[in-house]
Amino acid sequence: MARRFLGRRLVIASHNPGKIAEIGDLLAPYRVETVGVGELGLPEPEETGATFEENAELKARLAAETSGLPALADDSGLVVPALGGAPGIYSARWAGPNKDFRVAMERVQRELGDGDRAAHFVAVLALAWPPTDQGRQIETFRGEVNGGLTWPPRGERGFGYDPIFIPDGYSETFGELAPAHKHRISHRARAFEKLVAACFEP
């Protein structure tokens, strides 16, 4: 059985403002105060894992250890089967040192060419407790959403690859959908549902 989160303050193990805001919105109904690792002056670890799960756990554990508070990390990315699963766990790295996702989207388009445009987003959430706490130290939850890629990018909402991804059953990209609607159907929302059911809901 998963360990329950009983605190009121949670560190979000990310330096991505869009991701921090999205997770904060999702946690708002549970009266949890969130703070990003950047606000606490904590380092951004090198993501050396071979899977989304490994990277999420790595980030959550480091944030919990260095802050002394429970920490929630997200590792997510765009998976394009026609590109052998790329960019996958390297989704952020494709954006380069300046985190310019226009560059990353252009690379996807360039490498994909006329290939199959099916794609899916993956998000893994890892909730970690400081090593001084008793009980299970970490819980992980995975969510996915299927769709396809479009070009050129459309929409100014969301972040990352959102402007080129159209979820199945929709005609709008994640970059065009209202945030509240995206929160209901996204890969992160699906992982979050599992997290909440296991760790937050009574």
C-alpha positions as a LaTeX table, in Angstrom:
\begin{tabular}{lrrr}
\hline
Residue & $x$ (\AA) & $y$ (\AA) & $z$ (\AA) \\
\hline
Met1 & 0.00 & 0.00 & 0.00 \\
Ala2 & 1.29 & 3.46 & $-0.89$ \\
Arg3 & 2.43 & 5.85 & 1.80 \\
Arg4 & 0.10 & 8.78 & 2.54 \\
Phe5 & 1.23 & 12.39 & 2.31 \\
Leu6 & 0.16 & 14.05 & 5.56 \\
Gly7 & 2.15 & 17.28 & 5.42 \\
Arg8 & 1.22 & 20.71 & 4.14 \\
Arg9 & 4.45 & 21.77 & 2.40 \\
Leu10 & 5.84 & 20.03 & $-0.64$ \\
Val11 & 8.95 & 20.78 & $-2.66$ \\
Ile12 & 8.52 & 20.58 & $-6.44$ \\
Ala13 & 11.79 & 19.18 & $-7.77$ \\
Ser14 & 11.89 & 21.20 & $-10.98$ \\
His15 & 13.42 & 24.41 & $-12.32$ \\
Asn16 & 10.78 & 24.58 & $-15.09$ \\
Pro17 & 8.31 & 27.40 & $-14.22$ \\
Gly18 & 5.59 & 25.94 & $-16.45$ \\
Lys19 & 5.86 & 22.53 & $-14.85$ \\
Ile20 & 5.89 & 24.01 & $-11.31$ \\
Ala21 & 2.78 & 26.07 & $-12.06$ \\
Glu22 & 0.95 & 23.10 & $-13.58$ \\
Ile23 & 1.72 & 20.83 & $-10.62$ \\
Gly24 & 0.80 & 23.62 & $-8.20$ \\
Asp25 & $-2.58$ & 23.99 & $-9.91$ \\
Leu26 & $-3.19$ & 20.25 & $-9.68$ \\
Leu27 & $-2.34$ & 20.21 & $-5.97$ \\
Ala28 & $-4.33$ & 23.32 & $-5.07$ \\
Pro29 & $-7.52$ & 21.43 & $-4.07$ \\
Tyr30 & $-5.55$ & 19.50 & $-1.44$ \\
Arg31 & $-4.40$ & 22.62 & 0.43 \\
Val32 & $-0.76$ & 21.81 & $-0.15$ \\
Glu33 & 1.76 & 24.65 & $-0.24$ \\
Thr34 & 4.27 & 24.06 & $-3.03$ \\
Val35 & 7.71 & 25.58 & $-3.46$ \\
Gly36 & 10.11 & 25.04 & $-6.36$ \\
Val37 & 13.67 & 23.90 & $-5.74$ \\
Gly38 & 14.91 & 27.06 & $-7.44$ \\
Glu39 & 13.26 & 29.21 & $-4.75$ \\
Leu40 & 15.13 & 27.18 & $-2.14$ \\
Gly41 & 18.43 & 27.53 & $-3.98$ \\
Leu42 & 18.73 & 23.78 & $-4.47$ \\
Pro43 & 20.74 & 22.29 & $-7.35$ \\
Glu44 & 19.38 & 20.71 & $-10.50$ \\
Pro45 & 20.72 & 17.15 & $-10.68$ \\
Glu46 & 22.15 & 15.55 & $-13.77$ \\
Glu47 & 19.51 & 13.19 & $-15.13$ \\
Thr48 & 21.51 & 10.00 & $-15.52$ \\
Gly49 & 18.63 & 7.51 & $-15.45$ \\
Ala50 & 17.75 & 5.29 & $-18.41$ \\
Thr51 & 13.98 & 5.62 & $-17.89$ \\
Phe52 & 11.45 & 8.27 & $-16.92$ \\
Glu53 & 11.00 & 6.42 & $-13.60$ \\
Glu54 & 14.70 & 6.47 & $-12.77$ \\
Asn55 & 15.05 & 10.18 & $-13.52$ \\
Ala56 & 11.93 & 11.14 & $-11.56$ \\
Glu57 & 13.15 & 9.16 & $-8.54$ \\
Leu58 & 16.64 & 10.66 & $-8.78$ \\
Lys59 & 15.25 & 14.23 & $-8.74$ \\
Ala60 & 12.73 & 13.57 & $-5.97$ \\
Arg61 & 15.24 & 11.86 & $-3.68$ \\
Leu62 & 17.83 & 14.64 & $-4.05$ \\
Ala63 & 15.24 & 17.36 & $-3.38$ \\
Ala64 & 13.93 & 15.54 & $-0.30$ \\
Glu65 & 17.45 & 14.94 & 1.05 \\
Thr66 & 18.66 & 18.52 & 0.53 \\
Ser67 & 15.48 & 20.29 & 1.67 \\
Gly68 & 14.48 & 18.01 & 4.53 \\
Leu69 & 10.91 & 18.12 & 3.16 \\
Pro70 & 8.85 & 15.71 & 1.08 \\
Ala71 & 9.48 & 16.35 & $-2.60$ \\
Leu72 & 7.58 & 15.66 & $-5.80$ \\
Ala73 & 9.45 & 15.26 & $-9.07$ \\
Asp74 & 8.17 & 14.84 & $-12.59$ \\
Asp75 & 10.05 & 13.34 & $-15.47$ \\
Ser76 & 8.18 & 13.61 & $-18.69$ \\
Gly77 & 8.73 & 13.69 & $-22.39$ \\
Leu78 & 7.51 & 13.20 & $-25.90$ \\
Val79 & 7.88 & 9.72 & $-27.36$ \\
Val80 & 7.79 & 9.37 & $-31.16$ \\
Pro81 & 7.89 & 5.71 & $-32.26$ \\
Ala82 & 9.02 & 6.64 & $-35.79$ \\
Leu83 & 12.11 & 8.23 & $-34.20$ \\
Gly84 & 12.88 & 5.10 & $-32.18$ \\
Gly85 & 11.19 & 6.59 & $-29.11$ \\
Ala86 & 13.11 & 9.88 & $-29.26$ \\
Pro87 & 13.27 & 12.45 & $-27.88$ \\
Gly88 & 11.93 & 10.45 & $-24.89$ \\
Ile89 & 13.94 & 10.94 & $-21.71$ \\
Tyr90 & 16.07 & 13.48 & $-23.62$ \\
Ser91 & 13.09 & 15.73 & $-24.42$ \\
Ala92 & 14.46 & 18.66 & $-22.40$ \\
Arg93 & 17.99 & 18.20 & $-23.73$ \\
Trp94 & 16.75 & 18.54 & $-27.31$ \\
Ala95 & 15.83 & 22.12 & $-26.34$ \\
Gly96 & 19.52 & 22.88 & $-25.71$ \\
Pro97 & 21.16 & 24.81 & $-22.87$ \\
Asn98 & 18.75 & 27.73 & $-23.32$ \\
Lys99 & 15.69 & 25.45 & $-23.01$ \\
Asp100 & 14.44 & 26.71 & $-26.37$ \\
Phe101 & 11.67 & 24.30 & $-27.28$ \\
Arg102 & 11.21 & 25.92 & $-30.66$ \\
Val103 & 14.59 & 24.41 & $-31.49$ \\
Ala104 & 13.45 & 21.05 & $-30.10$ \\
Met105 & 10.20 & 21.08 & $-32.07$ \\
Glu106 & 12.05 & 21.97 & $-35.25$ \\
Arg107 & 14.42 & 19.06 & $-34.68$ \\
Val108 & 11.49 & 16.66 & $-34.26$ \\
Gln109 & 9.96 & 17.95 & $-37.49$ \\
Arg110 & 13.26 & 17.78 & $-39.38$ \\
Glu111 & 14.12 & 14.24 & $-38.26$ \\
Leu112 & 10.58 & 12.95 & $-38.72$ \\
Gly113 & 10.11 & 14.28 & $-42.24$ \\
Asp114 & 7.31 & 12.30 & $-43.88$ \\
Gly115 & 7.40 & 9.59 & $-41.22$ \\
Asp116 & 4.52 & 8.31 & $-39.11$ \\
Arg117 & 3.35 & 11.20 & $-36.92$ \\
Ala118 & 1.92 & 9.10 & $-34.08$ \\
Ala119 & 3.30 & 10.13 & $-30.70$ \\
His120 & 2.56 & 10.01 & $-27.01$ \\
Phe121 & 3.51 & 11.96 & $-23.94$ \\
Val122 & 4.72 & 10.17 & $-20.81$ \\
Ala123 & 4.84 & 11.61 & $-17.30$ \\
Val124 & 6.18 & 9.87 & $-14.21$ \\
Leu125 & 5.64 & 11.46 & $-10.81$ \\
Ala126 & 7.87 & 10.46 & $-7.90$ \\
Leu127 & 6.99 & 11.47 & $-4.34$ \\
Ala128 & 9.92 & 11.13 & $-1.94$ \\
Trp129 & 10.30 & 11.65 & 1.80 \\
Pro130 & 13.53 & 12.72 & 3.55 \\
Pro131 & 15.68 & 9.79 & 4.68 \\
Thr132 & 15.05 & 10.75 & 8.32 \\
Asp133 & 11.33 & 9.90 & 7.94 \\
Gln134 & 10.12 & 6.43 & 8.81 \\
Gly135 & 8.31 & 4.25 & 6.29 \\
Arg136 & 8.52 & 3.94 & 2.52 \\
Gln137 & 10.81 & 6.60 & 1.06 \\
Ile138 & 9.38 & 6.91 & $-2.45$ \\
Glu139 & 6.28 & 6.27 & $-4.55$ \\
Thr140 & 6.07 & 6.53 & $-8.36$ \\
Phe141 & 3.13 & 6.90 & $-10.74$ \\
Arg142 & 3.04 & 6.86 & $-14.57$ \\
Gly143 & 0.58 & 8.49 & $-16.97$ \\
Glu144 & 0.43 & 8.56 & $-20.77$ \\
Val145 & $-1.65$ & 10.29 & $-23.43$ \\
Asn146 & $-1.69$ & 9.24 & $-27.09$ \\
Gly147 & $-1.94$ & 11.56 & $-30.06$ \\
Gly148 & $-0.14$ & 12.81 & $-33.13$ \\
Leu149 & 2.16 & 15.59 & $-34.25$ \\
Thr150 & 1.31 & 18.61 & $-36.38$ \\
Trp151 & 3.39 & 21.31 & $-38.06$ \\
Pro152 & 3.75 & 24.26 & $-37.77$ \\
Pro153 & 3.33 & 24.71 & $-34.00$ \\
Arg154 & $-0.04$ & 26.05 & $-32.87$ \\
Gly155 & $-0.97$ & 27.84 & $-29.66$ \\
Glu156 & 0.82 & 29.83 & $-26.98$ \\
Arg157 & $-0.43$ & 27.89 & $-23.95$ \\
Gly158 & 1.31 & 25.08 & $-22.17$ \\
Phe159 & 5.05 & 24.55 & $-22.54$ \\
Gly160 & 7.61 & 22.26 & $-24.13$ \\
Tyr161 & 6.28 & 20.32 & $-27.12$ \\
Asp162 & 2.63 & 21.22 & $-26.43$ \\
Pro163 & 2.18 & 23.34 & $-29.61$ \\
Ile164 & 2.86 & 20.37 & $-31.93$ \\
Phe165 & 0.96 & 17.65 & $-30.06$ \\
Ile166 & $-2.72$ & 16.92 & $-30.76$ \\
Pro167 & $-4.23$ & 14.42 & $-28.29$ \\
Asp168 & $-6.42$ & 11.68 & $-29.72$ \\
Gly169 & $-10.04$ & 12.79 & $-30.11$ \\
Tyr170 & $-9.17$ & 16.49 & $-30.40$ \\
Ser171 & $-8.42$ & 18.94 & $-33.19$ \\
Glu172 & $-6.53$ & 21.39 & $-30.97$ \\
Thr173 & $-2.95$ & 21.08 & $-29.78$ \\
Phe174 & $-2.02$ & 21.10 & $-26.10$ \\
Gly175 & $-0.75$ & 24.61 & $-26.85$ \\
Glu176 & $-4.27$ & 25.69 & $-27.85$ \\
Leu177 & $-6.34$ & 23.95 & $-25.18$ \\
Ala178 & $-7.38$ & 25.92 & $-22.10$ \\
Pro179 & $-5.13$ & 24.94 & $-19.16$ \\
Ala180 & $-8.06$ & 23.67 & $-17.11$ \\
His181 & $-9.04$ & 21.34 & $-19.94$ \\
Lys182 & $-5.49$ & 20.15 & $-20.52$ \\
His183 & $-5.20$ & 19.39 & $-16.80$ \\
Arg184 & $-8.08$ & 16.94 & $-17.14$ \\
Ile185 & $-6.65$ & 14.90 & $-20.02$ \\
Ser186 & $-2.86$ & 15.25 & $-20.04$ \\
His187 & $-0.25$ & 12.61 & $-19.28$ \\
Arg188 & 0.63 & 14.54 & $-16.13$ \\
Ala189 & $-3.03$ & 14.64 & $-15.09$ \\
Arg190 & $-3.28$ & 10.87 & $-15.51$ \\
Ala191 & $-0.18$ & 10.26 & $-13.40$ \\
Phe192 & $-1.51$ & 12.78 & $-10.91$ \\
Glu193 & $-4.83$ & 10.93 & $-10.59$ \\
Lys194 & $-2.92$ & 7.83 & $-9.52$ \\
Leu195 & $-0.75$ & 9.83 & $-7.11$ \\
Val196 & $-3.75$ & 11.50 & $-5.48$ \\
Ala197 & $-5.73$ & 8.27 & $-5.17$ \\
Ala198 & $-2.78$ & 6.53 & $-3.53$ \\
Cys199 & $-1.26$ & 9.27 & $-1.39$ \\
Phe200 & $-3.68$ & 12.18 & $-0.89$ \\
Glu201 & $-7.31$ & 11.09 & $-0.98$ \\
Pro202 & $-8.78$ & 9.76 & 2.27 \\
\hline
\end{tabular}
